[in-house]
Coordinates of C-alpha atoms and ligand atoms in Angstrom, one line a residue:
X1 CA 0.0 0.0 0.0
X2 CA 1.4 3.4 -0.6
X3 CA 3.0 4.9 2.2
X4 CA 1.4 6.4 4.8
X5 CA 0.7 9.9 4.8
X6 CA -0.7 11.0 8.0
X7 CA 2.7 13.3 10.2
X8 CA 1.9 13.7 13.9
X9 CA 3.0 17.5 14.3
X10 CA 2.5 19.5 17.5
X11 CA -0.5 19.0 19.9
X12 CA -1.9 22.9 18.6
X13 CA -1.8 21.6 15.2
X14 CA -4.2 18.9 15.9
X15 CA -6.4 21.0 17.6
X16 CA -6.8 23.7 15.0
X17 CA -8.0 21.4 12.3
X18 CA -10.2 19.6 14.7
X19 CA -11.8 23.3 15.1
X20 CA -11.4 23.7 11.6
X21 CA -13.8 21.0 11.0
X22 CA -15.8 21.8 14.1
X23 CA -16.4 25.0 12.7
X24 CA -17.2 23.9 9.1
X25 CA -19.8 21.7 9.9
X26 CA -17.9 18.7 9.0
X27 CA -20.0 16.3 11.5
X28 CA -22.0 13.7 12.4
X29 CA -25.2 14.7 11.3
X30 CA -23.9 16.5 7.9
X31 CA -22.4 13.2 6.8
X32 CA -25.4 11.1 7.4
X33 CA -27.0 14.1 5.7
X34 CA -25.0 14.1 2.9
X35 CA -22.8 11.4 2.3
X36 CA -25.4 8.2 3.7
X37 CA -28.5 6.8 1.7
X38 CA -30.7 4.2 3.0
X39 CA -27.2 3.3 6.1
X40 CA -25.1 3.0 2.9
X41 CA -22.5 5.3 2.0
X42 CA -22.2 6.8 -1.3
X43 CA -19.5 5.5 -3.9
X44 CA -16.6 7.3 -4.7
X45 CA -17.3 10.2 -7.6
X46 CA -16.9 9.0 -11.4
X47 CA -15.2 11.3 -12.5
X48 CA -13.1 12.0 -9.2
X49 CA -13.8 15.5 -8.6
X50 CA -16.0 16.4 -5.7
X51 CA -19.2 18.8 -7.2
X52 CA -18.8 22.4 -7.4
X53 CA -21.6 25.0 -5.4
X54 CA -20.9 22.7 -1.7
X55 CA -20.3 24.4 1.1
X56 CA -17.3 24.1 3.4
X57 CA -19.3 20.6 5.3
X58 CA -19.8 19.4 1.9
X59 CA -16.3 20.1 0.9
X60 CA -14.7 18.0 3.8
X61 CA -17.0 15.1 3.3
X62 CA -16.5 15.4 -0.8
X63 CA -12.7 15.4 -0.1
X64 CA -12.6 13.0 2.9
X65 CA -15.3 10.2 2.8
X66 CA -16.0 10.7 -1.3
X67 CA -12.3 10.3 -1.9
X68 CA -12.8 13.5 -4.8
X69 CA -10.4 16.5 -5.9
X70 CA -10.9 19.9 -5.6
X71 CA -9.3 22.9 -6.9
X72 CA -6.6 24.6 -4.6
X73 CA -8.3 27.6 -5.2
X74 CA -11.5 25.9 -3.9
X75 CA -9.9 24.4 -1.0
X76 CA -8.6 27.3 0.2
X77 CA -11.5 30.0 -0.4
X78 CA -13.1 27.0 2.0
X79 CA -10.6 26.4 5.0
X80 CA -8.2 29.2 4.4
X81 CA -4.9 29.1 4.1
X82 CA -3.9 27.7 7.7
X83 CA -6.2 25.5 7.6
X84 CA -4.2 24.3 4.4
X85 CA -0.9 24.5 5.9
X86 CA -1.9 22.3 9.2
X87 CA -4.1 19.3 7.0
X88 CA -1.5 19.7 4.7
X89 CA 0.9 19.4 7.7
X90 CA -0.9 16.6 9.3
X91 CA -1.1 14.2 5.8
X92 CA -4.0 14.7 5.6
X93 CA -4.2 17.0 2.5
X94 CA -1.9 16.8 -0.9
X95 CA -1.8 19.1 -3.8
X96 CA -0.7 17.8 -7.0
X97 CA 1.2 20.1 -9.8
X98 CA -2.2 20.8 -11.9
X99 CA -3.4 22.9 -8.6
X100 CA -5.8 20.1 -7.4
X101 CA -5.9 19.1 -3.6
X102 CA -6.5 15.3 -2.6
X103 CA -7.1 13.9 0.7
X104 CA -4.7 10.7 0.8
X105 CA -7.1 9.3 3.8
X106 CA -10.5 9.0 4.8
X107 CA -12.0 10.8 7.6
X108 CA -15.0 9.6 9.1
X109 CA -16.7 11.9 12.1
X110 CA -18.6 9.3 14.5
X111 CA -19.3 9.7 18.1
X112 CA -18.0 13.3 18.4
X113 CA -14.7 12.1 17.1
X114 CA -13.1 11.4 13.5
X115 CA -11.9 8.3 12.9
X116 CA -9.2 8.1 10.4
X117 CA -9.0 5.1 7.9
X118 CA -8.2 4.2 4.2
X119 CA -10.8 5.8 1.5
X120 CA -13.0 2.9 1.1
X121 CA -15.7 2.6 -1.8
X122 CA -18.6 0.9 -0.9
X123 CA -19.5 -0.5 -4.6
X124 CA -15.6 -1.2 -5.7
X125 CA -14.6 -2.3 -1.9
X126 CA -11.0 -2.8 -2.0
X127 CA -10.2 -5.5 -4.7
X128 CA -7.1 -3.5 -5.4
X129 CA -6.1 -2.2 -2.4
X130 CA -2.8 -3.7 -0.6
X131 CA -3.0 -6.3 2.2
X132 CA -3.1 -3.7 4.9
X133 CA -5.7 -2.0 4.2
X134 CA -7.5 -0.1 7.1
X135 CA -11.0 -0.9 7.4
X136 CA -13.6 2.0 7.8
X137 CA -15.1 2.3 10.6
X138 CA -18.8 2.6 9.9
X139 CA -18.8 -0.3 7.7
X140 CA -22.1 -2.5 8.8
X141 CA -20.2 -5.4 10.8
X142 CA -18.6 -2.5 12.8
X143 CA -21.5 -0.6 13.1
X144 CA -22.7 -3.8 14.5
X145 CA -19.9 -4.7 16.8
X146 CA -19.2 -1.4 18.1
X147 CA -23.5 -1.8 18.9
X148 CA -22.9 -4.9 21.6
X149 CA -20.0 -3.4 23.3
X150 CA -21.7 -2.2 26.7
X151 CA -20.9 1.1 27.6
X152 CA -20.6 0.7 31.7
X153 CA -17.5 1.7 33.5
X154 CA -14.3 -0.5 32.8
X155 CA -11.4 0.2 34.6
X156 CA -9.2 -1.6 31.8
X157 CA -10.7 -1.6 28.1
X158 CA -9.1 -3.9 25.3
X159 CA -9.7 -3.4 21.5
X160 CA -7.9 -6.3 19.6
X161 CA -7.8 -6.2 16.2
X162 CA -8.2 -2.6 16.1
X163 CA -8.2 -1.8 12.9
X164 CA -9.4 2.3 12.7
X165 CA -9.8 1.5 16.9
X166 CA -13.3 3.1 16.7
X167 CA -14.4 0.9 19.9
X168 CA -11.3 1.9 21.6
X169 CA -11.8 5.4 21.0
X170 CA -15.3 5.5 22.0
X171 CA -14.3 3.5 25.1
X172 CA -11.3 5.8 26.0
X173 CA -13.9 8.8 25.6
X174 CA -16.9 7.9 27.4
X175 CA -16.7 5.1 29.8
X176 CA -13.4 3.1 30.2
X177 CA -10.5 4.7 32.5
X178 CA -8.1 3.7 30.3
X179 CA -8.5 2.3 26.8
X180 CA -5.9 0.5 24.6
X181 CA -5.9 -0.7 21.2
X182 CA -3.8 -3.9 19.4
X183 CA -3.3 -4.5 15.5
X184 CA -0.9 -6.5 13.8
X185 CA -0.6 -3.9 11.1
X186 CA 1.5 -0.8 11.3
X187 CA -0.9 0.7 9.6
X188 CA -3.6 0.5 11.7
X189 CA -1.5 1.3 14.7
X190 CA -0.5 4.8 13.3
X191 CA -3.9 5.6 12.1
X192 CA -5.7 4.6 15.6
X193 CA -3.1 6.8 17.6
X194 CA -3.7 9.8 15.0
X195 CA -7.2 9.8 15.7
X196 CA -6.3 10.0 19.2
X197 CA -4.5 12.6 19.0
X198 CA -6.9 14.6 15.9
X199 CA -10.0 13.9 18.8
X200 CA -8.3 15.0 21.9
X201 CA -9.0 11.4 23.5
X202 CA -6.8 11.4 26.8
X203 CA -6.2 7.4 28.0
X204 CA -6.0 5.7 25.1
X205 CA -2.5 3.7 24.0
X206 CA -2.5 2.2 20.8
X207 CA 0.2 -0.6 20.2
X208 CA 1.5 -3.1 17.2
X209 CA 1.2 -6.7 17.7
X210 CA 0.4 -10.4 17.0
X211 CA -2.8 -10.9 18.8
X212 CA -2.1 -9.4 22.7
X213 CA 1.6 -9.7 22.6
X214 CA 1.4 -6.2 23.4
X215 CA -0.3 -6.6 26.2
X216 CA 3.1 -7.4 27.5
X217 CA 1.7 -9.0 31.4
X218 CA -1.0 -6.6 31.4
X219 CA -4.4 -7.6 32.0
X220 CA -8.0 -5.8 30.8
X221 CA -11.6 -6.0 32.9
X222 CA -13.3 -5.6 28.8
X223 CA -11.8 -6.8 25.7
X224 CA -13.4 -6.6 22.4
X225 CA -12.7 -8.4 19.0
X226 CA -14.0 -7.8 15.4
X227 CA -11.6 -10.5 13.8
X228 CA -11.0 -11.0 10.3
X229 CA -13.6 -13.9 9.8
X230 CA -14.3 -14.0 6.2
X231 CA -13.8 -18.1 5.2
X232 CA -11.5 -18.4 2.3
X233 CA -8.4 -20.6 1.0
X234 CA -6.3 -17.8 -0.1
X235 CA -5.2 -14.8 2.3
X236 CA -5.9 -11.7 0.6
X237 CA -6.6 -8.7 3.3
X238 CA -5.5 -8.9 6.8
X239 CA -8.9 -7.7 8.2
X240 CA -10.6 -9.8 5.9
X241 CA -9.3 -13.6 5.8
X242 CA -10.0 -15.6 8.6
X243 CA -8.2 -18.9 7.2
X244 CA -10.5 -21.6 5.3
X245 CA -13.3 -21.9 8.2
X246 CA -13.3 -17.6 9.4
X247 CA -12.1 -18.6 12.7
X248 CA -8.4 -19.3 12.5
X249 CA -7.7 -15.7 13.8
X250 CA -11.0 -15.6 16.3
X251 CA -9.2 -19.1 17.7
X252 CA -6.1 -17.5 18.5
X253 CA -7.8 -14.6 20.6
X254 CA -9.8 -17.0 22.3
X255 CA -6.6 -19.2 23.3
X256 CA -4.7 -16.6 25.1
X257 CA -7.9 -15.5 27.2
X258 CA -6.7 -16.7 30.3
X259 CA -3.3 -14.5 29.9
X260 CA -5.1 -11.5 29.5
X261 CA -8.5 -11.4 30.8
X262 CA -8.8 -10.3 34.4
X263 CA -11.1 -12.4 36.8
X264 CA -14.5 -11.1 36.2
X265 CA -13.9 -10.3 33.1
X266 CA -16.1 -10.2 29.4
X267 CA -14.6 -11.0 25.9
X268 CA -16.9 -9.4 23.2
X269 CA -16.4 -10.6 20.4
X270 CA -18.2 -10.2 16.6
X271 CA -17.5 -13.2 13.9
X272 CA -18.1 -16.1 12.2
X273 CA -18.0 -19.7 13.7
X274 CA -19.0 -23.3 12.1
X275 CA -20.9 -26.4 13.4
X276 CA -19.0 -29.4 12.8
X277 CA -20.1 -32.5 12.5
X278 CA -19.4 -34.0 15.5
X279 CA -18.8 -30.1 17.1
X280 CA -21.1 -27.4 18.1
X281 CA -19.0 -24.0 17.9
X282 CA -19.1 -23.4 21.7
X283 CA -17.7 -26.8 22.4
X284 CA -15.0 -25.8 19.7
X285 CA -14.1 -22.3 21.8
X286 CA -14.1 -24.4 25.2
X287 CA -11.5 -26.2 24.1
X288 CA -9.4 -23.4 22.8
X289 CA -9.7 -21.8 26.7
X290 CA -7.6 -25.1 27.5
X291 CA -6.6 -26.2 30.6
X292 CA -7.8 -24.0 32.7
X293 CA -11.9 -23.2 30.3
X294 CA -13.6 -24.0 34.1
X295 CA -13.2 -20.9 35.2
X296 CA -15.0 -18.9 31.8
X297 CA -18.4 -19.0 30.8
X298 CA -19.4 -19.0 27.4
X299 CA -22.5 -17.5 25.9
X300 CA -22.5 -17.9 22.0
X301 CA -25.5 -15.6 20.2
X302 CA -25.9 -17.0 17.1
X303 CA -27.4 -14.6 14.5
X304 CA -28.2 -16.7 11.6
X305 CA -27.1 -20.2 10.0
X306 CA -25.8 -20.8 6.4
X307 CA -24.8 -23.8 4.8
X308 CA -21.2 -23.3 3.4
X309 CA -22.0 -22.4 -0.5
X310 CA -25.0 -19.7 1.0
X311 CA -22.5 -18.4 3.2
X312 CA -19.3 -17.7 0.8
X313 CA -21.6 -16.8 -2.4
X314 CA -21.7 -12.9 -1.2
X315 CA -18.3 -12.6 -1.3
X316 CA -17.3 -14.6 -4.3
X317 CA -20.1 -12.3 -5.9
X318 CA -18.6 -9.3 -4.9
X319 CA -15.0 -10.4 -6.6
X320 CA -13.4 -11.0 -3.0
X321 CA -13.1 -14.3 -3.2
X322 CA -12.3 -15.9 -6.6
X323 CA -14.7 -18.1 -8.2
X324 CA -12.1 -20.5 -8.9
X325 CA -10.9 -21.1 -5.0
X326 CA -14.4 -22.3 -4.4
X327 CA -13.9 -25.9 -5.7
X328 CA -11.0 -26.5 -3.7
X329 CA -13.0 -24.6 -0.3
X330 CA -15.5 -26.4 -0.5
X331 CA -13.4 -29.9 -0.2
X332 CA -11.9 -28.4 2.3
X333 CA -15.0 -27.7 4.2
X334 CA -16.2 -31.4 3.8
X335 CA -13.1 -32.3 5.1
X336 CA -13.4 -30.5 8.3
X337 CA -17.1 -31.5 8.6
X338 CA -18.7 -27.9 8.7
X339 CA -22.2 -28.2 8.3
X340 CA -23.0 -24.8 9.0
X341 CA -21.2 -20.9 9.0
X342 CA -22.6 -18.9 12.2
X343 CA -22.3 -15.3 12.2
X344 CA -22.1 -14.4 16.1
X345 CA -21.7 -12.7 19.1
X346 CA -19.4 -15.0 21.7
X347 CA -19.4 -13.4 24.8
X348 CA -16.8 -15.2 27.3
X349 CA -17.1 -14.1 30.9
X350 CA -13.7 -14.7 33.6
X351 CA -14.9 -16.4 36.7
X352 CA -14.4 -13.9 39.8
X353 CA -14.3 -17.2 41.9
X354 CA -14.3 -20.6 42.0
X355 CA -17.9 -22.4 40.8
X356 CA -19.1 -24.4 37.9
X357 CA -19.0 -23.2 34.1
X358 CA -22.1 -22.5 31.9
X359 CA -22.4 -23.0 27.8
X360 CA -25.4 -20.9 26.6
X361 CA -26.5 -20.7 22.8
X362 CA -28.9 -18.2 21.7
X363 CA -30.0 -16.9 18.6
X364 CA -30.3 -13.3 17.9
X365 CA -31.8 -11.1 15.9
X366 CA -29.0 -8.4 15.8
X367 CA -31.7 -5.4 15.2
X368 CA -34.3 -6.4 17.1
X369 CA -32.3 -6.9 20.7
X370 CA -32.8 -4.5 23.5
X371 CA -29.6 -3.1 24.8
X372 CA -28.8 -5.0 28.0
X373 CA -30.9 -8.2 27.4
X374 CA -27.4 -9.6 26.7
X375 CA -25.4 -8.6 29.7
X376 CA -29.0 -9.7 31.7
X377 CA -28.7 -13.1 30.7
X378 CA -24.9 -13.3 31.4
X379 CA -25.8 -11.8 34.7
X380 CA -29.1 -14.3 35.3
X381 CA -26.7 -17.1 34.5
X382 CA -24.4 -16.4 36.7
X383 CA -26.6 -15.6 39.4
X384 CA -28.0 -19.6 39.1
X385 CA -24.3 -20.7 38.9
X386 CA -23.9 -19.7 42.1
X387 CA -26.8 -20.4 43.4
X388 CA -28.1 -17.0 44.0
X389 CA -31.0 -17.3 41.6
X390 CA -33.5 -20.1 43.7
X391 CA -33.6 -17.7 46.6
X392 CA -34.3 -14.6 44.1
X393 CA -37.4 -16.1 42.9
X394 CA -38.2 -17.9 45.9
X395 CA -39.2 -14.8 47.5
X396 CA -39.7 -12.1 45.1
X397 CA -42.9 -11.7 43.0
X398 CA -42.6 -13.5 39.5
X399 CA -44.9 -12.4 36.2
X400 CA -45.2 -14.0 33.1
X401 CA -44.1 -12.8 30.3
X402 CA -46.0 -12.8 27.1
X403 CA -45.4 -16.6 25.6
X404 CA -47.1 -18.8 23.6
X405 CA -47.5 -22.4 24.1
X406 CA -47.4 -24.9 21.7
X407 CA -48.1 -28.4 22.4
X408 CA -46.4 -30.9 19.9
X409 CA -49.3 -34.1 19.1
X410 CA -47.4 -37.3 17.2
X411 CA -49.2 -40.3 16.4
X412 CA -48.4 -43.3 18.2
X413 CA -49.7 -46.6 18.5
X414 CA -52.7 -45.3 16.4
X415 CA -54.0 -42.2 18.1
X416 CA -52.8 -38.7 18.8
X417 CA -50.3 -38.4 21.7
X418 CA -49.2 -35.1 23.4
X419 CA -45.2 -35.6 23.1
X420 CA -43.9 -32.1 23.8
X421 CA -44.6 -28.7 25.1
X422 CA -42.7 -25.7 24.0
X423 CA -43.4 -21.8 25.1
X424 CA -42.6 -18.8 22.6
X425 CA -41.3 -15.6 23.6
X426 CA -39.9 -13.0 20.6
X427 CA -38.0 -10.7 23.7
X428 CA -35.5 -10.7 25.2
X429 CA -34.5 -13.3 22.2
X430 CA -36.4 -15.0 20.5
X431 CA -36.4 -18.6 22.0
X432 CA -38.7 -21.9 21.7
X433 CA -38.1 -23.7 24.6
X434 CA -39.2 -27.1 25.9
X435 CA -40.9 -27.1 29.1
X436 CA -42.0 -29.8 31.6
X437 CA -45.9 -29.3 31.6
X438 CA -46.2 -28.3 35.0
X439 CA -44.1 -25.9 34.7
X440 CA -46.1 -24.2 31.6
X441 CA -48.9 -24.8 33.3
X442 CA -47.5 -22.9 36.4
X443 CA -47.5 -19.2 34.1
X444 CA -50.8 -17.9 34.3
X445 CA -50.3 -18.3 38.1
X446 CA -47.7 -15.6 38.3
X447 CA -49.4 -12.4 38.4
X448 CA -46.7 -10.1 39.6
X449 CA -48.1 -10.9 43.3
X450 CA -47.1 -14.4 44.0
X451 CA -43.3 -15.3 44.5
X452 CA -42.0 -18.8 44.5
X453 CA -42.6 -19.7 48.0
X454 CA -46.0 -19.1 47.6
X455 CA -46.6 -21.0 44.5
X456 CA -45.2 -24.0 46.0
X457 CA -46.8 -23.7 49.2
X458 CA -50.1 -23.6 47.2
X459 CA -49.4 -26.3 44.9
X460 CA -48.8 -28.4 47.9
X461 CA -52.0 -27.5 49.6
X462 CA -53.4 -28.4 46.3
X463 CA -52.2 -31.4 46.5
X464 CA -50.5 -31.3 42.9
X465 CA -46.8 -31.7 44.6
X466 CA -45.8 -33.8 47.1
X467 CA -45.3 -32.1 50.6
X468 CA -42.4 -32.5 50.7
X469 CA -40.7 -31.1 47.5
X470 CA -37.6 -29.4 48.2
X471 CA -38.3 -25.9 47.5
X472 CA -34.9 -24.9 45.5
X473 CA -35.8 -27.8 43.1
X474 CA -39.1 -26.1 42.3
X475 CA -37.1 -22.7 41.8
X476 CA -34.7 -24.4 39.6
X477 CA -37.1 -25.2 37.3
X478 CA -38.7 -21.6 37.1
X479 CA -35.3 -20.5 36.7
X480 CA -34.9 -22.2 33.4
X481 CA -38.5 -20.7 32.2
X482 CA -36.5 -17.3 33.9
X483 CA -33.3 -17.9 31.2
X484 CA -35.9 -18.9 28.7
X485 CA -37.4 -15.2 29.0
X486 CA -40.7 -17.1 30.2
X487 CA -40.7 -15.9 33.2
X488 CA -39.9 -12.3 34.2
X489 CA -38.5 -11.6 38.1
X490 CA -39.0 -8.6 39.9
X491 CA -36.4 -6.0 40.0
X492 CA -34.2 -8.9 37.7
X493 CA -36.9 -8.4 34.7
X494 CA -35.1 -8.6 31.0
X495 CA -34.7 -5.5 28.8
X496 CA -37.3 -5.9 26.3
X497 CA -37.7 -3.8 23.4
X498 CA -35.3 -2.2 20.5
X499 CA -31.5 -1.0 21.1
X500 CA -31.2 2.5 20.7
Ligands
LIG1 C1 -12.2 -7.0 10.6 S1 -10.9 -5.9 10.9 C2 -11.7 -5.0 12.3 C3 -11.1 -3.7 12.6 C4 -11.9 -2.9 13.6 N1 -11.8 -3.5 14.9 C5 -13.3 -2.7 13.2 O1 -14.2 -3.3 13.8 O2 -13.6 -2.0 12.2 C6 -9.7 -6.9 11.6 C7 -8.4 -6.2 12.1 O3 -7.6 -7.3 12.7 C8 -6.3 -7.1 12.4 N2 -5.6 -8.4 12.6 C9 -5.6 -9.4 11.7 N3 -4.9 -10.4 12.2 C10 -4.4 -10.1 13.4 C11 -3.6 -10.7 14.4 N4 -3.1 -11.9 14.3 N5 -3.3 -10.0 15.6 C12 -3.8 -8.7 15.7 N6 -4.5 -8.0 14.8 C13 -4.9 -8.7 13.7 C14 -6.3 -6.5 11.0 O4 -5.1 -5.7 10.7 C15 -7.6 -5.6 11.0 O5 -7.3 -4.3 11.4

């Protein structure tokens, strides 16, 4: 890739073009305005240049996100002739001998900030672009990613595979003390620290390395991954290739966990997994927590499921992967046994102390999620793993949420048997779950004014238990329909509804 462009001058350099483009509008709102149609972003211009009659906003965006020319003229009637000097000074504006003024790299305002990357066109992507290429940062699986990362207090906030290090710098800005951002790539390195340093974000350290070799004995309470996960035979881009199943490079973040992920600590991270055969994913990422995977929890939110050829035909569409590798993929698929490709979230959580493990799947619907319901069911689980979760709904009051039943009928032996009872819910995630009968026929008991004590004391009285059930048994099973989102407990309800 051509060299870099981007200098790192003085600290009053950085801030007058951050004015500069404070004060010209170049935001936000004016590039979702004018540079975003239907949450896509426009192509790069035909003919290259950006459109005459814009104002200074449309200027920026035209130069910066549109990858256009402009006259110097232009440029300078615009931003003036320090502003010139200091984006030329920075790298992050070039003028050419015919008078025209380029911006070598892409400049993307988000959160407040601007996140610097490589130009990046939507319709061409980067078929010829070198192998270390900078991914933008409101491309949609970012714009997804950067959506799960909570955005509670951390004391210690990890962004591997940084790439552009949006999630670091959003971290670093609004809720992490201090915020810190891996890549293997120079590149991305350089252009993370820059946007540091262009956004006036204090406690943020970017640094180059294989995986969390940076992390050099350093541990992190949050640590976040958007690995390259794309399946395919042949390397191509370092975000982009994730070796011939996607999670080659996912595998490797997942093995070093236990160096780097302090006790009571969450792994976020947004990918692409594959049932096996004889393997579930979340089986697969147990064993790469080795010896010591006890003490993690794993919660693996499965967005969709696509059988190999659905999954790869996107991309070979697209020209990213060449039609001619797919023969010799897919062999190599059948020989590893993937029956299916799993876009997810895997959420890995650091026991604080010493108790049993649990292995959730889920499927999600990424846009349909409330914000929380995810970090609720890592909390709900927990709370049952040690044992906390019988008392909770033993004596508060439990409601009901809004599921449906279905009751499964098979013929057997000539005549229509009842062989299984599911319940429906479509929040917090949308689950069918099996129930034991009882327990679905327990729901329309819990009004909000009964806890669990109560139920069971009236069942007994009822005579439909025995009297002497053991009282955290019965909770354990309305603690499944509670993890099932069947059952809603008060003050421990789910989030329901859409992420903001
Ligand atoms: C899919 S991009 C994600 C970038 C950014 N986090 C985002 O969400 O836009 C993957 C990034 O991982 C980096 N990467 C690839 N292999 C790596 C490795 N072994 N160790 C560290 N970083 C790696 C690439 O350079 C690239 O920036």
């Amino acid at each position: 890739m051509a060299a870099l462009s981007l200098r790192f001058p003085s600290d009053e350099v950085f801030a007058r073009a951050r004015e500069l483009f404070q004060r010209a509008g170049f935001n936000e709102d004016s590039v979702e305005q004018q540079a975003i149609v239907d949450d896509a972003l426009l192509p790069h211009y035909e003919d290259g240049l950006v459109p005459e009659g814009t104002d200074a906003a449309g200027l920026l965006i035209g130069l910066f996100l549109r990858a256009g020319k402009a006259s110097r003229d232009r440029v300078l009637a615009a931003l003036g002739e320090q502003g010139i000097a200091d984006l030329t000074a920075l790298g992050l504006l070039q003028s050419d001998d015919a008078g025209m003024v380029r911006a070598p790299m892409r400049i993307r305002p988000m959160y407040g900030m601007y996140i610097v990357a490589d130009h990046w066109d939507p319709t061409r992507l980067t078929r010829n672009s070198a192998e270390d290429v900078v991914m933008a940062p409101d491309f949609s699986s970012t714009l997804e990613f950067l959506s799960f990362i909570p955005h509670t207090p951390c004391e210690r906030f990890l962004e591997a595979c940084g790439g552009a290090g949006s999630a670091a710098l959003v971290a670093a800005q609004r809720f992490a003390n201090r915020a810190y951002c891996f890549d293997l790539t120079e590149r991305s390195t350089l252009c993370s620290s820059f946007s540091a340093r262009l956004s006036a974000v204090a406690d943020f350290e970017s640094r180059r390395g294989n995986t969390y070799e940076p992390a050099s004995g350093l541990q992190f309470d949050r640590v976040v991954a958007h690995p390259p996960c794309v399946p395919a035979l042949r390397h191509n881009w370092i975000f982009y290739s994730g070796g011939p199943d996607g999670a080659h490079i996912t595998g490797l973040h997942v093995e070093k966990l236990p160096d780097v992920l302090a006790p009571g600590g969450r792994f976020y991270c947004r990918a692409v997994g594959n049932d096996r055969r004889e393997q579930p994913f979340e089986d697969r990422v147990r064993g790469w927590l080795g010896a010591d995977h006890t003490a993690f929890d794993i919660l693996l939110l499965v967005f969709r499921k696509e059988s190999p050829l659905e999954f790869i035909m996107p991309s070979v569409s697209v020209g990213h992967i060449a039609v001619e590798d797919v023969p010799a993929w897919q062999q190599e698929v059948a020989r590893l046994g993937i029956v299916h490709f799993l876009p997810f979230l895997l959420v890995i959580q650091r026991h604080d102390q010493p108790r049993q493990p649990f292995t959730i799947r889920r499927t999600l619907d990424p846009s349909a999620v409330a914000s929380g319901a995810i970090e609720w069911l890592l909390d709900w689980e927990t709370l049952r793993a040690k044992g906390a979760a019988e008392d909770l709904i033993l004596t508060r009051n439990l409601l009901a949420a809004p599921a449906s039943q279905r009751i499964r009928r098979e013929i057997q032996q000539g005549e229509w048997r009842v062989t299984g009872h599911s319940l429906h819910v479509d929040a917090p995630f949308v689950s069918d779950t099996e129930v034991d009968p009882l327990a679905a026929a327990l729901l329309p008991a819990c009004d909000g004014q009964i806890n669990g004590r109560q139920l069971v004391d009236g069942l007994i009285a009822q005579g439909h238990i025995r009297p002497d059930t053991d009282p955290r048994a019965f909770a354990a099973v309305l603690a499944d329909l509670v993890s099932a989102g069947c059952l809603y407990v008060e003050d421990c309800a789910p989030p329901l509804g859409r992420r903001q």
